[in-house]
Amino acid sequence: MSATTGKNILIGVTGGIAAYKVVEVASRLKKSGANVRVVMTKNATEFISPKTFREITGNPVAVKMFAEKEHVAHITLADFADLVLIAPATANFLAKAAHGIADDLLSTTILATTAPKIFCPSMNTNMLENPATQENLNILKSRGIKIIDSASGLLACGVTGKGRLPEPVEICKFVENFFAEQNSRQPEKPVEVSAGFGEVLTIEEKLPLAGKKIIVTAGGTMEPIDPVRYICNRSTGKMGFEIAKAAKNHGAEVLLISGNSTQTPPENLHFQKVESAEEMRRAVLAEYEVCDAVIMSAAVSDYRVKNVAAQKIKKSDETLTLELVKNPDILKELGKLKEKQILIGFAAETENLLEYAERKLREKNLDMIVANDVAAEGAGFAVNTNIASFIHRDGKREDLPKMSKSELAEQIVRRLEEKFF
Ligand code: CTP
C-alpha cells in the first residue's frame, strides 16, 4: 500500500503550458489509491479541458466560483483536502497566494483550507527569477508551504533555463514522501479521519470501505397534519440501521438519516433525525456532493398534507377530508444529480415485484435496487427477516433466500463494495 492510499488530494491547475503534464500526476496519484479532485483556473482550461481531469480522477472538476450546484464549493473543497497540490503554479498564482488575494475558486479555496500545501512553480526563467516572484516564493515558504523546485531545460517559450515543471513521477514521489513522513508521525490505526459529514470520527483505516462516505436513510417519514398528528407508515427503520452498521463495520464513514424508527442509533457514526420527506431531502442533499454512495432504505411518504393546520384540529363533522400533495422523490432527484455517487434503492412492493423494481431502477438512475415483497411471510415491516432480490444496473438479478435483516445488510454492503472496486 502506498502512503497516499486513501488520502484526499486536491490538485489546483493554473494556466501554464505545463498543465498537460498534470494529467499524468493526477493519474498516478489516483492509481496509488488517493481520492483526487481537481480545481482549475479559467486560464488553465485554455490549455487543457476539465473533461480530461474528470475522466482521469472520476470526480467532477471545479472551475467556477458560483457554479449552480455548488453552494460553497470553496469550503467543501477546502475541507475535503488532506493535501493541496498546485501544479503548475504560475507567477500570477504565486503572487495571489502570497498576498491572500481570493478572486476565483482556486485562490479562494487556498485561503479557506488549513490543509498542507505543495506548490510546483513553472514559468519562463525571467519571470521565475524576477525579484517579485522570488519574494513571493519566500513568503509562501515562510508560511510552511512546500515548494518543489522547477527543473531546468528547454522551455515552451524557446529559451533554455530554469522554470520547467518537474516530471510527473518526481512530483508524485514528493507527494508520497510527504505522506510517508506524515503517516510515520501518526499512530498506525485506528486513525482519526476528517469527517466531512461533521465531527471527527475514529475509523479503521485498512477496512475495504475506508475513506468512503456513505449516506444511509432509514425509517418512515412523518408528514404533519396539525401540531399533534401526523401521517406515517409501518417502517421501523431496522433494515436501514442494519445497513448503516454494516457499512460502518466495513470501514465507511456513515451518515445515517432517519425518520420515525424504533431503533437505537448505533455508535461511531453520524446520526441525523428528521421528520418529513422534505426534511429528509434537505438533509441528504446537504451532504450528497461529498458522499460516495447513498443507500436509500427509508420509507418516504409519497404525499404530504397540503394545508397543515396551525392549531389542533377540533372534532366536528362526521367526516374529515385531508387534501394531500405529492412529495419530492428524493432518490429520483439524486439520480438526476448523480456524478460519481453509487445509488442503491429499495422497492417495497405487494405485487409485480420484479417488474416494478426494474422500472424504479431505470427511472431513478440507480446502480442497484433491493426488491422485496413486503406482503410475503418473513419479509417487510416489523419482522427481523427479509426476502430480497438484487437487480443490478446491467440487468443482472440475484434472488436471495430468506435471511435476517443484518445478514441482508451485509450482502448489500458487499455489493456496494464490488461497485467501488
Ligand atoms: N423514495 C424516495 N422518495 C420518495 C419515495 C421513494 O427517495 N418520495 C425512495 C425509497 O427510499 C426507495 C425507492 O425510492 O429507495 C422506492 O420507493 P418505493 O416507495 O418502493 O417506490 P415509489 O418510488 O414511491 O413508487 P410507488 O410508491 O408508486 O411504488
XYZ file of C-alpha atoms and ligand atoms in Angstrom:
450
model
C 0.000 0.000 0.000
C 1.264 3.464 -0.898
C 1.449 6.304 1.650
C -1.075 8.183 -0.484
C -3.695 5.411 -0.341
C -6.993 6.781 0.964
C -5.737 10.362 1.052
C -7.811 13.194 -0.330
C -5.648 15.212 -2.670
C -6.856 18.433 -4.206
C -4.879 19.406 -7.304
C -5.061 23.048 -8.345
C -4.161 23.546 -12.003
C -3.321 27.092 -13.063
C -2.816 28.490 -16.557
C 0.607 27.350 -17.674
C 1.681 25.348 -20.700
C 2.781 22.530 -18.375
C -0.854 21.914 -17.351
C -0.952 18.907 -19.680
C 1.744 17.166 -17.589
C -0.524 17.302 -14.559
C -2.867 14.784 -16.165
C -0.184 12.181 -15.517
C 0.279 13.444 -11.956
C -3.469 13.054 -11.301
C -3.478 9.624 -12.916
C -0.507 8.341 -10.888
C -1.936 9.633 -7.602
C -5.311 8.114 -8.362
C -3.681 4.758 -9.202
C -1.809 4.856 -5.911
C -5.181 4.863 -4.143
C -5.678 8.563 -3.467
C -9.015 10.263 -3.921
C -8.152 13.069 -6.305
C -10.169 16.176 -7.061
C -9.122 18.920 -9.428
C -9.826 22.644 -9.414
C -8.753 24.588 -12.491
C -8.411 28.298 -13.046
C -10.176 29.704 -16.077
C -6.814 30.192 -17.808
C -5.874 26.563 -17.184
C -8.912 25.489 -19.192
C -7.328 27.247 -22.214
C -4.550 24.625 -22.075
C -6.464 21.507 -21.151
C -10.096 20.541 -20.866
C -11.668 19.870 -17.446
C -13.168 16.742 -19.044
C -9.708 15.156 -19.230
C -9.211 15.520 -15.491
C -12.727 14.389 -14.833
C -12.140 11.180 -16.764
C -8.811 10.555 -15.050
C -9.949 11.239 -11.483
C -13.555 10.031 -11.707
C -14.548 13.208 -9.876
C -16.164 16.413 -11.075
C -13.753 19.232 -11.873
C -14.496 22.636 -10.400
C -13.708 25.852 -12.232
C -16.337 28.434 -11.387
C -16.820 30.110 -8.039
C -20.589 30.281 -8.278
C -21.483 27.127 -10.198
C -25.140 26.263 -9.802
C -24.877 23.016 -7.858
C -22.046 24.118 -5.585
C -23.296 26.481 -2.883
C -19.997 26.964 -1.081
C -17.671 24.955 -3.255
C -14.514 26.579 -1.867
C -15.400 25.461 1.659
C -16.364 21.941 0.550
C -13.106 21.610 -1.374
C -11.082 23.214 1.411
C -12.476 20.720 3.924
C -12.031 17.776 1.554
C -8.276 18.124 1.179
C -5.609 16.263 3.151
C -3.179 17.984 0.812
C -3.399 20.707 -1.811
C -1.007 20.386 -4.731
C -0.719 23.368 -7.084
C 0.776 22.321 -10.414
C 1.727 24.185 -12.433
C 1.799 27.259 -10.183
C 2.096 30.357 -12.377
C 3.801 33.584 -11.281
C 0.385 35.190 -11.047
C -0.954 32.445 -8.792
C 2.105 32.576 -6.518
C 1.574 36.329 -6.172
C -2.104 35.900 -5.310
C -1.445 33.130 -2.794
C 1.359 35.115 -1.146
C -0.881 38.149 -0.678
C -4.161 36.493 0.184
C -5.966 37.558 -2.976
C -9.076 35.454 -3.476
C -10.698 36.313 -6.789
C -11.545 32.884 -8.197
C -12.408 29.417 -6.919
C -8.847 28.127 -6.598
C -7.363 31.180 -4.861
C -10.371 31.306 -2.510
C -10.019 27.607 -1.710
C -6.321 28.094 -0.912
C -7.240 30.810 1.535
C -10.010 28.728 3.107
C -8.116 25.467 3.614
C -5.912 24.560 6.536
C -4.540 21.519 4.660
C -0.799 21.335 3.918
C 0.158 22.732 0.535
C 2.755 21.870 -2.085
C 3.353 24.324 -4.946
C 5.144 23.476 -8.194
C 6.149 26.762 -9.836
C 6.515 26.631 -13.605
C 7.139 29.616 -15.858
C 9.614 31.435 -18.061
C 13.089 31.805 -16.453
C 12.967 35.609 -16.264
C 9.582 35.547 -14.612
C 10.834 32.997 -12.098
C 13.961 34.976 -11.334
C 12.167 38.267 -11.098
C 12.597 39.613 -7.529
C 8.825 39.910 -7.195
C 8.350 36.161 -7.830
C 11.307 35.261 -5.611
C 9.917 37.394 -2.806
C 6.523 35.741 -3.190
C 8.125 32.296 -3.046
C 9.944 33.304 0.152
C 6.685 34.499 1.704
C 4.998 31.208 0.852
C 7.929 29.137 2.208
C 7.929 31.161 5.424
C 4.280 30.114 5.917
C 5.175 26.436 5.682
C 4.142 25.880 2.070
C 6.397 23.338 0.398
C 7.855 24.342 -2.946
C 9.082 21.770 -5.464
C 11.917 23.488 -7.304
C 11.408 23.985 -11.015
C 13.630 21.959 -13.316
C 15.978 23.381 -15.953
C 15.740 22.702 -19.666
C 14.176 23.945 -22.849
C 11.088 25.968 -22.005
C 7.965 26.354 -24.109
C 8.958 29.958 -24.855
C 12.075 28.688 -26.670
C 14.719 29.662 -24.098
C 16.731 27.202 -22.074
C 16.776 27.825 -18.346
C 15.039 27.178 -15.069
C 11.244 27.097 -14.921
C 10.142 23.707 -16.230
C 7.583 21.749 -14.266
C 9.364 18.719 -12.788
C 8.444 15.352 -14.305
C 5.141 13.895 -13.015
C 6.955 10.962 -11.464
C 9.108 13.390 -9.417
C 6.077 15.341 -8.229
C 4.315 12.134 -7.191
C 7.418 10.939 -5.348
C 7.467 14.215 -3.414
C 3.782 13.784 -2.502
C 4.359 10.164 -1.499
C 7.306 11.161 0.732
C 5.239 13.923 2.272
C 2.503 11.466 3.312
C 5.003 8.788 4.350
C 6.561 11.263 6.747
C 3.169 12.433 7.973
C 1.980 8.832 8.494
C 5.120 7.956 10.459
C 4.194 10.690 12.927
C 0.705 9.253 13.465
C -0.456 6.101 15.235
C -0.925 3.226 12.719
C -4.552 2.504 13.401
C -7.193 3.350 14.254
C -6.752 6.795 12.727
C -8.833 9.912 13.006
C -10.245 10.981 9.697
C -11.679 14.306 8.802
C -15.382 13.721 8.789
C -16.777 15.873 6.022
C -20.161 14.860 7.428
C -19.488 16.788 10.660
C -17.472 15.896 13.724
C -14.312 13.781 13.557
C -14.775 10.012 13.932
C -12.370 7.172 14.518
C -12.310 4.796 11.560
C -10.318 1.630 10.965
C -8.035 2.570 8.123
C -7.492 -0.781 6.475
C -11.069 -1.959 6.036
C -12.480 -2.202 2.495
C -14.709 0.875 2.684
C -12.138 3.071 4.475
C -12.172 6.574 3.029
C -15.711 6.210 1.642
C -18.512 8.451 2.836
C -21.895 6.775 2.705
C -25.339 8.153 3.408
C -27.961 5.663 4.586
C -31.590 6.654 5.069
C -33.938 4.691 7.271
C -37.356 4.696 8.898
C -40.583 6.262 7.788
C -41.108 9.944 7.159
C -43.717 11.747 9.260
C -45.967 14.194 7.470
C -47.698 16.612 9.852
C -51.473 17.117 9.843
C -51.574 19.544 12.758
C -49.280 20.179 15.770
C -50.187 16.833 17.379
C -50.904 14.453 14.476
C -49.034 13.118 11.521
C -49.228 10.577 8.674
C -46.627 7.842 8.895
C -46.087 4.247 7.751
C -45.147 0.899 9.264
C -41.393 1.138 8.771
C -39.369 0.508 11.953
C -36.052 1.559 10.433
C -34.483 -1.830 11.234
C -33.223 -2.512 7.690
C -31.607 0.896 7.298
C -29.990 0.810 10.751
C -28.516 -2.618 9.968
C -27.140 -1.304 6.665
C -25.585 1.687 8.428
C -23.943 -0.645 10.965
C -22.654 -2.986 8.261
C -21.206 -0.106 6.211
C -19.521 1.265 9.333
C -18.115 -2.178 10.159
C -16.627 -2.294 6.659
C -14.756 0.945 7.382
C -17.032 3.550 5.781
C -17.809 6.867 7.333
C -21.573 6.704 7.622
C -24.231 9.370 7.901
C -27.489 7.738 8.971
C -30.505 9.946 8.324
C -33.575 8.523 9.932
C -37.250 9.315 10.027
C -39.563 7.631 12.523
C -37.994 4.441 13.864
C -37.892 2.151 16.873
C -34.121 1.597 16.718
C -31.291 2.910 18.882
C -28.707 4.866 16.892
C -25.514 2.787 16.505
C -22.277 4.232 17.837
C -19.461 5.846 15.927
C -21.454 7.086 13.009
C -23.128 10.385 12.221
C -26.804 10.308 13.056
C -29.434 12.799 11.992
C -33.071 12.567 12.916
C -35.612 14.048 10.538
C -39.379 14.054 10.278
C -40.893 14.925 6.917
C -39.811 13.849 3.425
C -38.826 17.437 2.680
C -36.574 17.478 5.755
C -35.027 14.163 4.725
C -34.476 15.509 1.222
C -32.668 18.592 2.545
C -30.512 16.504 4.895
C -29.447 14.134 2.095
C -28.819 16.893 -0.450
C -26.677 18.859 2.018
C -24.103 16.031 2.038
C -24.669 14.498 -1.392
C -21.809 16.315 -3.078
C -19.173 14.950 -0.675
C -20.504 11.421 -0.378
C -19.549 8.348 -2.392
C -22.800 6.407 -2.120
C -26.384 6.668 -0.914
C -28.425 3.696 0.237
C -31.992 4.845 0.403
C -33.884 2.406 2.565
C -36.261 4.953 4.103
C -39.957 4.555 3.542
C -40.570 8.038 2.223
C -44.155 9.189 2.242
C -45.257 9.877 -1.317
C -47.734 12.557 -0.212
C -47.999 15.219 2.471
C -50.890 17.278 3.779
C -51.429 20.349 1.639
C -52.507 22.725 4.399
C -51.033 21.763 7.754
C -53.270 23.195 10.495
C -51.533 25.663 12.791
C -53.703 24.548 15.741
C -55.004 21.126 16.762
C -57.958 20.229 14.523
C -61.121 20.019 16.637
C -63.618 17.226 16.186
C -66.685 18.462 14.268
C -68.354 16.820 11.231
C -68.831 13.085 10.699
C -66.154 13.030 8.025
C -62.918 14.921 7.596
C -61.157 15.298 4.279
C -57.425 15.909 4.098
C -56.019 17.125 0.810
C -52.627 15.590 0.029
C -49.978 16.843 -2.378
C -47.081 14.890 -3.852
C -43.752 14.862 -2.018
C -40.462 15.165 -3.859
C -38.972 11.826 -4.915
C -35.610 12.088 -3.150
C -33.957 9.167 -4.889
C -35.078 10.294 -8.327
C -33.570 13.705 -7.655
C -30.296 12.097 -6.530
C -30.321 10.035 -9.719
C -30.570 13.204 -11.798
C -27.787 15.000 -9.902
C -25.598 11.892 -9.792
C -21.929 12.314 -10.648
C -19.623 9.753 -9.040
C -22.076 8.525 -6.393
C -23.320 4.965 -6.288
C -27.056 4.827 -5.631
C -28.885 1.887 -4.109
C -32.625 1.993 -3.666
C -35.349 -0.265 -2.326
C -38.570 -1.330 -3.937
C -41.138 -2.409 -1.416
C -43.964 -3.979 -3.396
C -47.020 -6.110 -2.799
C -47.445 -7.223 -6.437
C -45.457 -7.387 -9.746
C -42.295 -7.166 -7.660
C -39.580 -7.532 -10.296
C -41.321 -5.529 -12.993
C -41.896 -2.547 -10.672
C -38.430 -2.799 -9.170
C -36.745 -2.786 -12.585
C -38.771 0.239 -13.600
C -37.680 2.090 -10.444
C -34.038 1.172 -11.081
C -34.230 2.760 -14.545
C -36.394 5.757 -13.686
C -34.287 6.712 -10.662
C -30.930 6.065 -12.397
C -29.790 3.564 -9.733
C -26.832 1.185 -9.641
C -28.769 -1.466 -7.755
C -32.240 -1.940 -6.336
C -33.211 -4.221 -3.489
C -36.626 -5.596 -4.369
C -38.714 -7.062 -1.624
C -42.229 -8.338 -1.484
C -43.424 -6.783 1.746
C -46.534 -8.953 1.765
C -44.555 -12.244 1.795
C -44.220 -14.139 5.042
C -40.866 -13.404 6.718
C -40.415 -10.134 4.812
C -41.379 -6.498 5.149
C -42.044 -4.288 8.122
C -41.557 -5.078 11.789
C -40.030 -8.539 11.285
C -36.395 -9.488 11.727
C -36.064 -11.292 8.403
C -36.372 -10.271 4.792
C -36.577 -11.902 1.358
C -34.994 -9.864 -1.378
C -33.740 -9.849 -4.932
C -30.941 -7.593 -6.086
C -31.312 -6.122 -9.545
C -28.174 -4.502 -10.901
C -27.847 -1.719 -13.453
C -26.596 -4.161 -16.104
C -29.765 -6.219 -15.716
C -28.187 -8.994 -13.621
C -30.548 -10.362 -10.964
C -29.773 -12.251 -7.773
C -32.550 -13.897 -5.786
C -31.547 -14.210 -2.157
C -33.036 -16.691 0.297
C -34.857 -15.585 3.437
C -32.288 -14.170 5.854
C -32.046 -11.870 8.837
C -32.043 -8.145 8.130
C -28.497 -7.893 9.450
C -27.333 -10.622 7.031
C -29.138 -8.897 4.180
C -27.487 -5.611 5.180
C -24.109 -7.353 4.987
C -24.912 -8.624 1.468
C -25.987 -5.152 0.315
C -22.790 -3.570 1.638
C -20.680 -6.244 -0.076
C -22.362 -5.474 -3.415
C -21.678 -1.808 -2.817
C -18.013 -2.607 -2.225
C -17.856 -4.505 -5.519
C -19.240 -1.464 -7.318
C -16.433 0.713 -5.936
C -13.596 -1.583 -6.889
N -38.125 7.151 -2.422
C -37.669 8.442 -2.311
N -38.555 9.476 -2.268
C -39.876 9.254 -2.366
C -40.358 7.928 -2.481
C -39.450 6.900 -2.509
O -36.456 8.638 -2.232
N -40.718 10.268 -2.314
C -37.147 6.038 -2.498
C -37.286 4.990 -1.420
O -36.465 5.268 -0.316
C -36.847 3.717 -2.131
C -37.248 3.959 -3.570
O -37.375 5.377 -3.714
O -35.459 3.516 -2.088
C -38.521 3.296 -3.980
O -39.528 3.603 -3.061
P -40.999 2.965 -3.156
O -41.831 3.517 -2.057
O -40.861 1.479 -3.305
O -41.482 3.486 -4.553
P -42.034 4.845 -5.102
O -40.995 5.431 -5.986
O -42.547 5.717 -4.004
O -43.221 4.355 -6.033
P -44.626 3.659 -5.607
O -44.959 4.182 -4.237
O -45.554 4.123 -6.657
O -44.393 2.191 -5.639
